[in-house]
Amino acid sequence: MKKPFNVVRKAGAASVSAFLGVLLHAPKAMASEADLVLPDLHSVPFLGGIPGDTLLLWGLAICLFGMVFGAIQYMGIRKLPVHSAMREISELIYATCKTYLITQGKFILVLWVLIGAIIVAYFGWLRQMETVKVLSILLASLIGILGSYTVAWFGMRINTFANSRTAFASLGGKPFPTYAIPLRAGMSIGMLLISIELFVMLVILLFVPADFAGPCFIGFAIGESLGASVLRIAGGIFTKIADIGSDLMKIVFKIKEDDARNPGVIADCAGDNAGDSVGPTADGFETYGVTGVALISFILLAIKAPEVQIMLLVWIFAMRLVMILASAFSYWANDAIAKMKYSNADEMNFEKPLITLVWLTSIVSIILTYIASYYLISTLGDGTMWWKLASIITCGTIAGALIPELVNRFTSTECAHVRNVVQCSKEGGAALNILSGLVAGNFSAYWMGLAIVVLMAGAYGLSTLGLSTLGLTPELIAAQGILTVGLDKVIMLAPSVFAFGLVAFGFLSMGPVTIAVDSYGPVTDNAQSVYELSLIETLPNIKQSIQSEFGFQPDFTNAKRYLEANDGAGNTFKATAKPVLIGTAVVGSTTMIFSIIMILTSGLADSAAIAKLSILSPPFLLGLMMGGAVIYWFTGASINAVTTGAYYAVEFIKKNIRLDSGAEKASVEDSKKVVEICTKFAQKGMVNLFLTVFFTTLAFACLDSFFFIGYLISIALFGLYQAIFMANAGGAWDNAKKLVETELNAKGTELHDASIVGDTVGDPFKDTSSVALNPIIKFTTLFGLLAIELAIELAPQLALSLAAVFFALSLVFVHRSFFSMRIKVDEH
């Protein structure tokens, strides 16, 4: 019979007693992130006596499997048949996106210089670390940036392969390939993204010296957070400038969607990749990294027993490896089921197999979570910790499947809220369209907030079942004849915070699939555009040409119908990943904020400092109020960047569109000019937004530590509900327009115009402001760790002086976020 408290899998009362003595008499003073030292993973055996570090070496092989999976899918999609007319359009889109991404890469490096200066000032000057350690942190931050940037580029490249292949596959007269190719591309991105992120973190864990690894994790997380913030925010501004500029032409000139004569369409297609592929891919990479770093920081700060640290570190990394395997298995199984049901079907509901994939992956992940936890940590504590910790992660895994299901209830073309938007538009035009979309967004925030609260409450309940002492009660120790050594002290500080961190971890437990269904959207959107822009139906002898070259007779009528219906499914599943990522950011930020609280309260030992974390403390309360103000400014400033850019894009397109000249396509020069307008205002908006957040974080950290804690909590909570509301309101407007175009076949009518107006309002809601809040919350909290430690090291007068300077700089960019972007007003 296993000893229930055998944490380290060692027999003998003496070893257990010695272990308890170490952890129960741990010093109260807590280290900061700069002092994190990893324990020796080799010292604790796991399965079959295999040391922890050896076990994780096998994890590198699983990461390589994920990378190979992504590469094979990439090459397979690239080799799929495609007509030259469609391939040319997708390559033009890629060339435009490549130019945009290179521009953003240069800008990220400029911002990295600012972040690097803070890192050098804190670690090198104030903490007086060795030069080699400071350089290693800077290198880790560059690796984080490179990781976000690389996976973003990969996602953009494979999606521009997949869009033309999907458009061409629709000509075959069957809907299944139109579904299978975008999902295949998405899985390629998801598997590669998670595998690279996990590979880098395992390399740091296994091969970087123990006293270097902690700071390197922080540097890596800051770097990937910086890269994701820029690519997400700038991409969101770019795509919606282009989208609005293109969409409004349908009202002004009564032309069809993706009319080749509209010079805004190529920019719109590039924006679909910049905003819906590049941004989310970099964001996903950062989300998985930052959540992992948050848990690592907690384990090293809140748990003093090296053996417990080792078991939990190996366990959480093993859970991530399980996630890769669960996603791959579920994808293959779902693909086989979908093929049997739909490969020869003439009609299919594109959403159903995607919903099945999400739930199947969730179930497989949960099963593997319990199995792996049993084999890895069944002897942790009193022998019940394995299922309690697995159950806490399961709360997050359920959220990862339940949230997309709830999103469907507010954004799907089949749901009551979207149909309500359409019905309101029939009698009330654009006004009631907009109001009913706001209703959908507000209701969605309630139900998703309720779901998150219930699941977090469940995790909290499980955390009260002996997590703080790992179940080691005096009775258990007495039963083994071991002297009690003061069980009034705890093994794990703040177990509820650890539980919340694990919930965020569980949100991501089916990561590749979450990324895959999100990436599905930009491919389906682009596929429809590529079809129209290729003018394939008008090419001479096209049917005979396709029959001769590809061996089938094209079905143009059904192809367009399949592409439009699939775009609706893509809209829905683009919407599903957004609340999952924002929920992860908010729940995960709890763990990061706890790390800051540990620093400020000397490991929760300073009761006077703890008392300041109360609404009875004015600085803390004022910080709570200030966070909400910043969220509302950020929303307004990001929408303003879109509005201004769209104004000038529309102005240019209206002057240069050639509808009566007999030209079949807009000139490449005019299309490039629209792209230039989009890039210009994306860049200007990004500078103002990011630097305001950067200087505000430094200012409030220097002003007052407890004001800053309140500010971070408020940023997370206000940001959560603002993001969910905006994302789902936008999704409802988007699919209401899709219903008008497909089911009602009402293009060119007043009803269609009303739905376009609603979709135009929803565009920056769902694809700019809401999605940008996710990396901003994480960057603010993560950079806040560094900023607060920097502020603590400064003399009080110097800190207050710097707070004033930094806040003044932030106000400059707040002012610029409107006035430098202001549209020139006509004189009357």
PDB file of N, CA, C and O in Angstrom, residues 93-94 96-101 104 152 155-157 159-160 228-240 242 266-283 522 526 675 678-679 682 767 771:
ATOM      1  N   ILE A  93      -1.826  38.689 -52.315  1.00  0.00           N
ATOM      2  CA  ILE A  93      -2.196  38.923 -50.914  1.00  0.00           C
ATOM      3  C   ILE A  93      -0.998  38.650 -50.006  1.00  0.00           C
ATOM      4  O   ILE A  93      -0.693  39.425 -49.089  1.00  0.00           O
ATOM      5  N   TYR A  94      -0.300  37.547 -50.270  1.00  0.00           N
ATOM      6  CA  TYR A  94       0.876  37.195 -49.462  1.00  0.00           C
ATOM      7  C   TYR A  94       1.953  38.272 -49.563  1.00  0.00           C
ATOM      8  O   TYR A  94       2.559  38.666 -48.552  1.00  0.00           O
ATOM      9  N   THR A  96       1.620  41.402 -50.162  1.00  0.00           N
ATOM     10  CA  THR A  96       1.176  42.577 -49.402  1.00  0.00           C
ATOM     11  C   THR A  96       1.357  42.347 -47.908  1.00  0.00           C
ATOM     12  O   THR A  96       1.860  43.219 -47.186  1.00  0.00           O
ATOM     13  N   CYS A  97       0.953  41.161 -47.458  1.00  0.00           N
ATOM     14  CA  CYS A  97       1.089  40.825 -46.036  1.00  0.00           C
ATOM     15  C   CYS A  97       2.553  40.785 -45.618  1.00  0.00           C
ATOM     16  O   CYS A  97       2.906  41.195 -44.508  1.00  0.00           O
ATOM     17  N   LYS A  98       3.414  40.279 -46.498  1.00  0.00           N
ATOM     18  CA  LYS A  98       4.845  40.186 -46.194  1.00  0.00           C
ATOM     19  C   LYS A  98       5.436  41.571 -45.968  1.00  0.00           C
ATOM     20  O   LYS A  98       6.188  41.782 -45.003  1.00  0.00           O
ATOM     21  N   THR A  99       5.069  42.517 -46.825  1.00  0.00           N
ATOM     22  CA  THR A  99       5.558  43.886 -46.666  1.00  0.00           C
ATOM     23  C   THR A  99       5.091  44.469 -45.337  1.00  0.00           C
ATOM     24  O   THR A  99       5.868  45.109 -44.599  1.00  0.00           O
ATOM     25  N   TYR A 100       3.823  44.232 -45.023  1.00  0.00           N
ATOM     26  CA  TYR A 100       3.259  44.715 -43.757  1.00  0.00           C
ATOM     27  C   TYR A 100       4.003  44.110 -42.560  1.00  0.00           C
ATOM     28  O   TYR A 100       4.369  44.805 -41.605  1.00  0.00           O
ATOM     29  N   LEU A 101       4.235  42.801 -42.618  1.00  0.00           N
ATOM     30  CA  LEU A 101       4.840  42.107 -41.482  1.00  0.00           C
ATOM     31  C   LEU A 101       6.296  42.534 -41.283  1.00  0.00           C
ATOM     32  O   LEU A 101       6.764  42.647 -40.142  1.00  0.00           O
ATOM     33  N   GLN A 104       6.183  45.801 -39.448  1.00  0.00           N
ATOM     34  CA  GLN A 104       5.884  45.616 -38.032  1.00  0.00           C
ATOM     35  C   GLN A 104       7.070  45.030 -37.280  1.00  0.00           C
ATOM     36  O   GLN A 104       7.302  45.354 -36.110  1.00  0.00           O
ATOM     37  N   ALA A 152       3.629  33.811 -36.374  1.00  0.00           N
ATOM     38  CA  ALA A 152       2.715  34.711 -37.083  1.00  0.00           C
ATOM     39  C   ALA A 152       2.980  34.656 -38.587  1.00  0.00           C
ATOM     40  O   ALA A 152       2.045  34.599 -39.401  1.00  0.00           O
ATOM     41  N   GLY A 155       1.720  31.330 -39.946  1.00  0.00           N
ATOM     42  CA  GLY A 155       0.264  31.327 -40.072  1.00  0.00           C
ATOM     43  C   GLY A 155      -0.208  32.110 -41.279  1.00  0.00           C
ATOM     44  O   GLY A 155      -1.108  31.678 -42.010  1.00  0.00           O
ATOM     45  N   MET A 156       0.426  33.268 -41.513  1.00  0.00           N
ATOM     46  CA  MET A 156       0.062  34.076 -42.672  1.00  0.00           C
ATOM     47  C   MET A 156       0.373  33.350 -43.981  1.00  0.00           C
ATOM     48  O   MET A 156      -0.411  33.343 -44.918  1.00  0.00           O
ATOM     49  N   ARG A 157       1.538  32.678 -44.030  1.00  0.00           N
ATOM     50  CA  ARG A 157       1.942  31.993 -45.256  1.00  0.00           C
ATOM     51  C   ARG A 157       1.041  30.797 -45.562  1.00  0.00           C
ATOM     52  O   ARG A 157       0.587  30.623 -46.694  1.00  0.00           O
ATOM     53  N   ASN A 159      -1.991  30.244 -44.533  1.00  0.00           N
ATOM     54  CA  ASN A 159      -3.364  30.677 -44.818  1.00  0.00           C
ATOM     55  C   ASN A 159      -3.493  31.233 -46.234  1.00  0.00           C
ATOM     56  O   ASN A 159      -4.541  31.092 -46.869  1.00  0.00           O
ATOM     57  N   THR A 160      -2.431  31.871 -46.740  1.00  0.00           N
ATOM     58  CA  THR A 160      -2.503  32.358 -48.120  1.00  0.00           C
ATOM     59  C   THR A 160      -2.322  31.227 -49.127  1.00  0.00           C
ATOM     60  O   THR A 160      -2.696  31.378 -50.291  1.00  0.00           O
ATOM     61  N   ALA A 228       3.414  40.029 -29.507  1.00  0.00           N
ATOM     62  CA  ALA A 228       1.988  39.779 -29.706  1.00  0.00           C
ATOM     63  C   ALA A 228       1.180  41.070 -29.614  1.00  0.00           C
ATOM     64  O   ALA A 228       0.224  41.271 -30.372  1.00  0.00           O
ATOM     65  N   SER A 229       1.542  41.953 -28.677  1.00  0.00           N
ATOM     66  CA  SER A 229       0.800  43.206 -28.513  1.00  0.00           C
ATOM     67  C   SER A 229       0.850  44.036 -29.790  1.00  0.00           C
ATOM     68  O   SER A 229      -0.176  44.535 -30.267  1.00  0.00           O
ATOM     69  N   VAL A 230       2.043  44.177 -30.352  1.00  0.00           N
ATOM     70  CA  VAL A 230       2.185  44.980 -31.566  1.00  0.00           C
ATOM     71  C   VAL A 230       1.421  44.348 -32.727  1.00  0.00           C
ATOM     72  O   VAL A 230       0.645  45.015 -33.429  1.00  0.00           O
ATOM     73  N   LEU A 231       1.635  43.054 -32.947  1.00  0.00           N
ATOM     74  CA  LEU A 231       1.019  42.391 -34.102  1.00  0.00           C
ATOM     75  C   LEU A 231      -0.495  42.317 -33.960  1.00  0.00           C
ATOM     76  O   LEU A 231      -1.227  42.426 -34.949  1.00  0.00           O
ATOM     77  N   ARG A 232      -0.984  42.136 -32.750  1.00  0.00           N
ATOM     78  CA  ARG A 232      -2.431  42.054 -32.522  1.00  0.00           C
ATOM     79  C   ARG A 232      -3.087  43.409 -32.696  1.00  0.00           C
ATOM     80  O   ARG A 232      -4.108  43.539 -33.386  1.00  0.00           O
ATOM     81  N   ILE A 233      -2.519  44.438 -32.072  1.00  0.00           N
ATOM     82  CA  ILE A 233      -3.153  45.763 -32.117  1.00  0.00           C
ATOM     83  C   ILE A 233      -3.043  46.361 -33.524  1.00  0.00           C
ATOM     84  O   ILE A 233      -4.040  46.809 -34.102  1.00  0.00           O
ATOM     85  N   ALA A 234      -1.830  46.376 -34.081  1.00  0.00           N
ATOM     86  CA  ALA A 234      -1.651  46.957 -35.411  1.00  0.00           C
ATOM     87  C   ALA A 234      -2.435  46.170 -36.452  1.00  0.00           C
ATOM     88  O   ALA A 234      -3.055  46.757 -37.354  1.00  0.00           O
ATOM     89  N   GLY A 235      -2.425  44.843 -36.336  1.00  0.00           N
ATOM     90  CA  GLY A 235      -3.192  44.022 -37.278  1.00  0.00           C
ATOM     91  C   GLY A 235      -4.675  44.292 -37.196  1.00  0.00           C
ATOM     92  O   GLY A 235      -5.377  44.344 -38.215  1.00  0.00           O
ATOM     93  N   GLY A 236      -5.166  44.489 -35.969  1.00  0.00           N
ATOM     94  CA  GLY A 236      -6.591  44.773 -35.799  1.00  0.00           C
ATOM     95  C   GLY A 236      -6.996  46.100 -36.414  1.00  0.00           C
ATOM     96  O   GLY A 236      -8.080  46.233 -36.987  1.00  0.00           O
ATOM     97  N   ILE A 237      -6.128  47.100 -36.294  1.00  0.00           N
ATOM     98  CA  ILE A 237      -6.418  48.407 -36.906  1.00  0.00           C
ATOM     99  C   ILE A 237      -6.363  48.294 -38.431  1.00  0.00           C
ATOM    100  O   ILE A 237      -7.259  48.767 -39.142  1.00  0.00           O
ATOM    101  N   PHE A 238      -5.300  47.665 -38.946  1.00  0.00           N
ATOM    102  CA  PHE A 238      -5.126  47.519 -40.394  1.00  0.00           C
ATOM    103  C   PHE A 238      -6.333  46.837 -41.029  1.00  0.00           C
ATOM    104  O   PHE A 238      -6.907  47.331 -42.010  1.00  0.00           O
ATOM    105  N   THR A 239      -6.716  45.689 -40.488  1.00  0.00           N
ATOM    106  CA  THR A 239      -7.762  44.894 -41.141  1.00  0.00           C
ATOM    107  C   THR A 239      -9.095  45.611 -41.158  1.00  0.00           C
ATOM    108  O   THR A 239      -9.855  45.509 -42.126  1.00  0.00           O
ATOM    109  N   LYS A 240      -9.396  46.362 -40.123  1.00  0.00           N
ATOM    110  CA  LYS A 240     -10.721  46.995 -40.088  1.00  0.00           C
ATOM    111  C   LYS A 240     -10.765  48.279 -40.905  1.00  0.00           C
ATOM    112  O   LYS A 240     -11.824  48.648 -41.409  1.00  0.00           O
ATOM    113  N   ALA A 242      -9.254  48.497 -43.773  1.00  0.00           N
ATOM    114  CA  ALA A 242      -9.450  47.927 -45.110  1.00  0.00           C
ATOM    115  C   ALA A 242     -10.857  47.369 -45.277  1.00  0.00           C
ATOM    116  O   ALA A 242     -11.501  47.559 -46.321  1.00  0.00           O
ATOM    117  N   ILE A 266      -8.143  44.094 -52.217  1.00  0.00           N
ATOM    118  CA  ILE A 266      -6.855  43.453 -51.927  1.00  0.00           C
ATOM    119  C   ILE A 266      -6.384  43.827 -50.522  1.00  0.00           C
ATOM    120  O   ILE A 266      -5.876  42.982 -49.776  1.00  0.00           O
ATOM    121  N   ALA A 267      -6.558  45.101 -50.153  1.00  0.00           N
ATOM    122  CA  ALA A 267      -6.196  45.522 -48.792  1.00  0.00           C
ATOM    123  C   ALA A 267      -7.035  44.786 -47.760  1.00  0.00           C
ATOM    124  O   ALA A 267      -6.539  44.398 -46.691  1.00  0.00           O
ATOM    125  N   ASP A 268      -8.323  44.566 -48.078  1.00  0.00           N
ATOM    126  CA  ASP A 268      -9.201  43.827 -47.174  1.00  0.00           C
ATOM    127  C   ASP A 268      -8.701  42.397 -46.990  1.00  0.00           C
ATOM    128  O   ASP A 268      -8.672  41.864 -45.876  1.00  0.00           O
ATOM    129  N   CYS A 269      -8.302  41.770 -48.088  1.00  0.00           N
ATOM    130  CA  CYS A 269      -7.782  40.394 -48.009  1.00  0.00           C
ATOM    131  C   CYS A 269      -6.480  40.349 -47.214  1.00  0.00           C
ATOM    132  O   CYS A 269      -6.267  39.442 -46.397  1.00  0.00           O
ATOM    133  N   ALA A 270      -5.609  41.327 -47.459  1.00  0.00           N
ATOM    134  CA  ALA A 270      -4.372  41.398 -46.672  1.00  0.00           C
ATOM    135  C   ALA A 270      -4.694  41.623 -45.205  1.00  0.00           C
ATOM    136  O   ALA A 270      -4.067  41.043 -44.311  1.00  0.00           O
ATOM    137  N   GLY A 271      -5.711  42.454 -44.947  1.00  0.00           N
ATOM    138  CA  GLY A 271      -6.116  42.713 -43.576  1.00  0.00           C
ATOM    139  C   GLY A 271      -6.670  41.492 -42.879  1.00  0.00           C
ATOM    140  O   GLY A 271      -6.474  41.300 -41.676  1.00  0.00           O
ATOM    141  N   ASP A 272      -7.394  40.648 -43.636  1.00  0.00           N
ATOM    142  CA  ASP A 272      -7.896  39.406 -43.043  1.00  0.00           C
ATOM    143  C   ASP A 272      -6.749  38.586 -42.470  1.00  0.00           C
ATOM    144  O   ASP A 272      -6.897  37.931 -41.431  1.00  0.00           O
ATOM    145  N   ASN A 273      -5.610  38.598 -43.148  1.00  0.00           N
ATOM    146  CA  ASN A 273      -4.450  37.871 -42.653  1.00  0.00           C
ATOM    147  C   ASN A 273      -3.719  38.639 -41.562  1.00  0.00           C
ATOM    148  O   ASN A 273      -3.306  38.054 -40.558  1.00  0.00           O
ATOM    149  N   ALA A 274      -3.567  39.951 -41.731  1.00  0.00           N
ATOM    150  CA  ALA A 274      -2.878  40.756 -40.722  1.00  0.00           C
ATOM    151  C   ALA A 274      -3.637  40.764 -39.404  1.00  0.00           C
ATOM    152  O   ALA A 274      -3.044  40.661 -38.321  1.00  0.00           O
ATOM    153  N   GLY A 275      -4.966  40.879 -39.480  1.00  0.00           N
ATOM    154  CA  GLY A 275      -5.758  40.982 -38.261  1.00  0.00           C
ATOM    155  C   GLY A 275      -6.260  39.663 -37.737  1.00  0.00           C
ATOM    156  O   GLY A 275      -6.323  39.447 -36.523  1.00  0.00           O
ATOM    157  N   ASP A 276      -6.626  38.743 -38.631  1.00  0.00           N
ATOM    158  CA  ASP A 276      -7.259  37.494 -38.204  1.00  0.00           C
ATOM    159  C   ASP A 276      -6.349  36.287 -38.279  1.00  0.00           C
ATOM    160  O   ASP A 276      -6.755  35.184 -37.908  1.00  0.00           O
ATOM    161  N   SER A 277      -5.121  36.462 -38.780  1.00  0.00           N
ATOM    162  CA  SER A 277      -4.176  35.350 -38.830  1.00  0.00           C
ATOM    163  C   SER A 277      -2.895  35.717 -38.084  1.00  0.00           C
ATOM    164  O   SER A 277      -2.543  35.068 -37.101  1.00  0.00           O
ATOM    165  N   VAL A 278      -2.213  36.768 -38.533  1.00  0.00           N
ATOM    166  CA  VAL A 278      -0.967  37.186 -37.887  1.00  0.00           C
ATOM    167  C   VAL A 278      -1.200  37.532 -36.420  1.00  0.00           C
ATOM    168  O   VAL A 278      -0.505  37.027 -35.524  1.00  0.00           O
ATOM    169  N   GLY A 279      -2.190  38.404 -36.150  1.00  0.00           N
ATOM    170  CA  GLY A 279      -2.457  38.837 -34.781  1.00  0.00           C
ATOM    171  C   GLY A 279      -2.826  37.703 -33.846  1.00  0.00           C
ATOM    172  O   GLY A 279      -2.190  37.506 -32.806  1.00  0.00           O
ATOM    173  N   PRO A 280      -3.853  36.898 -34.187  1.00  0.00           N
ATOM    174  CA  PRO A 280      -4.237  35.808 -33.292  1.00  0.00           C
ATOM    175  C   PRO A 280      -3.151  34.748 -33.101  1.00  0.00           C
ATOM    176  O   PRO A 280      -3.032  34.178 -32.017  1.00  0.00           O
ATOM    177  N   THR A 281      -2.354  34.481 -34.144  1.00  0.00           N
ATOM    178  CA  THR A 281      -1.308  33.477 -34.005  1.00  0.00           C
ATOM    179  C   THR A 281      -0.240  33.943 -33.018  1.00  0.00           C
ATOM    180  O   THR A 281       0.164  33.190 -32.124  1.00  0.00           O
ATOM    181  N   ALA A 282       0.215  35.184 -33.166  1.00  0.00           N
ATOM    182  CA  ALA A 282       1.178  35.735 -32.209  1.00  0.00           C
ATOM    183  C   ALA A 282       0.566  35.817 -30.816  1.00  0.00           C
ATOM    184  O   ALA A 282       1.228  35.523 -29.806  1.00  0.00           O
ATOM    185  N   ASP A 283      -0.709  36.186 -30.744  1.00  0.00           N
ATOM    186  CA  ASP A 283      -1.418  36.284 -29.471  1.00  0.00           C
ATOM    187  C   ASP A 283      -1.502  34.917 -28.802  1.00  0.00           C
ATOM    188  O   ASP A 283      -1.282  34.764 -27.599  1.00  0.00           O
ATOM    189  N   PRO A 522     -10.176  33.301 -41.180  1.00  0.00           N
ATOM    190  CA  PRO A 522      -9.531  34.086 -42.235  1.00  0.00           C
ATOM    191  C   PRO A 522      -9.360  33.326 -43.542  1.00  0.00           C
ATOM    192  O   PRO A 522      -9.365  33.941 -44.616  1.00  0.00           O
ATOM    193  N   ASN A 526     -11.019  34.765 -46.937  1.00  0.00           N
ATOM    194  CA  ASN A 526     -10.163  35.002 -48.097  1.00  0.00           C
ATOM    195  C   ASN A 526     -10.544  34.137 -49.284  1.00  0.00           C
ATOM    196  O   ASN A 526     -10.406  34.560 -50.441  1.00  0.00           O
ATOM    197  N   VAL A 675      -3.515  49.922 -49.326  1.00  0.00           N
ATOM    198  CA  VAL A 675      -2.702  49.194 -48.344  1.00  0.00           C
ATOM    199  C   VAL A 675      -1.783  50.159 -47.596  1.00  0.00           C
ATOM    200  O   VAL A 675      -1.603  50.055 -46.374  1.00  0.00           O
ATOM    201  N   CYS A 678      -3.784  51.987 -44.983  1.00  0.00           N
ATOM    202  CA  CYS A 678      -4.056  51.092 -43.852  1.00  0.00           C
ATOM    203  C   CYS A 678      -2.818  50.942 -42.969  1.00  0.00           C
ATOM    204  O   CYS A 678      -2.913  50.996 -41.731  1.00  0.00           O
ATOM    205  N   THR A 679      -1.657  50.746 -43.596  1.00  0.00           N
ATOM    206  CA  THR A 679      -0.420  50.552 -42.833  1.00  0.00           C
ATOM    207  C   THR A 679      -0.055  51.813 -42.060  1.00  0.00           C
ATOM    208  O   THR A 679       0.345  51.749 -40.892  1.00  0.00           O
ATOM    209  N   ALA A 682      -2.440  52.181 -39.085  1.00  0.00           N
ATOM    210  CA  ALA A 682      -2.185  51.092 -38.132  1.00  0.00           C
ATOM    211  C   ALA A 682      -0.934  51.396 -37.321  1.00  0.00           C
ATOM    212  O   ALA A 682      -0.897  51.199 -36.093  1.00  0.00           O
ATOM    213  N   ASP A 767     -12.742  42.940 -33.968  1.00  0.00           N
ATOM    214  CA  ASP A 767     -11.430  42.602 -34.516  1.00  0.00           C
ATOM    215  C   ASP A 767     -10.338  43.617 -34.207  1.00  0.00           C
ATOM    216  O   ASP A 767      -9.204  43.438 -34.634  1.00  0.00           O
ATOM    217  N   VAL A 771     -10.074  42.248 -29.189  1.00  0.00           N
ATOM    218  CA  VAL A 771      -8.958  41.303 -29.251  1.00  0.00           C
ATOM    219  C   VAL A 771      -7.661  41.920 -28.742  1.00  0.00           C
ATOM    220  O   VAL A 771      -6.790  41.216 -28.216  1.00  0.00           O
TER     221      VAL A 771
END
